[in-house]
Amino acid sequence: MRINIHAGHNPDGMTACGAMGLIRESTEARSVKDKVVEQLTAMGHTVHDCTCNNGTSQQDVLKRIVAACNAHEVDLDVSIHFNAAANPVPDGQTTGTEVLVYNNASGAVPWAQQIADSISALGYRNRGVKERPGLYVLKHTKAPALLVECCFVDDPEDIAIYNADRMAAAIVAGITGQAAETTADAARLASMSREEFVEYIGRLAAVDMQTSGILASITAAQSILESGYGKSELALNALNLGGMKAELSGNTWASAWDGRTYIKDTAEQREDGSYYTVTAAFRAYPSVAAYLADHSAYLAGARAGNNLRYAGVVGGRNYRRAFEIIKAGGYATSKDYVNNLCNVVERWNLTRYDGAVQAPDGSLWANIAGLSYTWTDASSFGQMLAQRGMQTVLRRVMVLE
């Protein structure tokens, strides 16, 4: 998207600097605006900051903002404000949030409703979307425009739950149509260096290994290679780090995926080494954690006829062998897939994340109370449960003599 964002009014201490109460409108609107700009930019959107910081009067501020907005061809203009004139006496309820549009025929109305709903989910009363044809910015900007009244500066209940980071994430969620958790994870991926992403995904994969039985090095390597260190289009827009398509093995495994998809072109490789492009529907996730859970459930439970498609990956201790199983099962078409994944493991020493589970050595392991197994038996039992949508944790059993 192409978006204009601006905070209302002049900076604090100047003429036309906005409402003041328990917090200052001008200061907080700029804080929220900066975070919104940062998050949307990190997600790949084109964002123009049209805030005025040097107006000579209220009318001059408004004219400068409109001029800055109209200098860009955008899909949406967003003005960030805070409301005032609430009951200053605590009454146990918020006065709330509202989003203003020129009229109900404005193209900004769908975004306005999403933003109001998203902010109200933080705990604010939802005052809804309201028509304000007399507001200068809404009347004179050429793109669809909306004005967010985040909350009331003089309501103690509003201010008690106000947080600039959460408010910005809610506004971004409303603009993009994604959950706040989704936008936060996407912004996190976009801002990470390669080293930071490896550490981030390695730790998450180590946690996942405790329930899935799949080596963290396997999960991390696939995420790194498939997502380009978290920077691929699919990673940033769908939090899909492993190229998980909507239709995989007939969707025969137990999965918590909610059915949302992201459509994009993708390159596939033929047996002769040549490439061709197809348009495919990929799974979209609300968070990186949700992707990891679905990815592991797929490797554990997907079937090819009556057999597990990736039998041997769960509980396996050799990452190269696991990658060979994954490639043979049809996860990827690239002829160099196995070697590329092994190179990622070795370059970043990803086996360091596998240390949470020791190599099988004859010890007893358990995954439900009262039952003990060898590593192989415990892993097989966990794999069987995974096919039925149940997750288990493998733990070494201490034998008391």
PDB file of C-alpha atoms in Angstrom, residues 215 217-218 316-324 341-343 345-346 351 354:
ATOM      1  CA  LEU A 215      15.565 -31.496  15.446  1.00  0.00           C
ATOM      2  CA  SER A 217      18.532 -27.651  13.245  1.00  0.00           C
ATOM      3  CA  ILE A 218      16.087 -29.065  10.676  1.00  0.00           C
ATOM      4  CA  GLY A 316      15.703 -38.681  13.872  1.00  0.00           C
ATOM      5  CA  ARG A 317      19.173 -37.574  14.965  1.00  0.00           C
ATOM      6  CA  ASN A 318      20.859 -37.082  11.564  1.00  0.00           C
ATOM      7  CA  TYR A 319      19.900 -33.819   9.891  1.00  0.00           C
ATOM      8  CA  ARG A 320      21.188 -34.843   6.433  1.00  0.00           C
ATOM      9  CA  ARG A 321      19.106 -38.009   6.497  1.00  0.00           C
ATOM     10  CA  ALA A 322      16.079 -35.969   7.597  1.00  0.00           C
ATOM     11  CA  PHE A 323      16.553 -33.559   4.694  1.00  0.00           C
ATOM     12  CA  GLU A 324      16.777 -36.509   2.285  1.00  0.00           C
ATOM     13  CA  LEU A 341      19.999 -27.130   3.740  1.00  0.00           C
ATOM     14  CA  CYS A 342      23.075 -28.969   5.019  1.00  0.00           C
ATOM     15  CA  ASN A 343      25.228 -25.971   4.089  1.00  0.00           C
ATOM     16  CA  VAL A 345      23.181 -26.032   9.155  1.00  0.00           C
ATOM     17  CA  GLU A 346      26.974 -26.125   8.930  1.00  0.00           C
ATOM     18  CA  THR A 351      23.157 -28.260  15.725  1.00  0.00           C
ATOM     19  CA  ASP A 354      19.621 -29.522  19.155  1.00  0.00           C
TER      20      ASP A 354
END
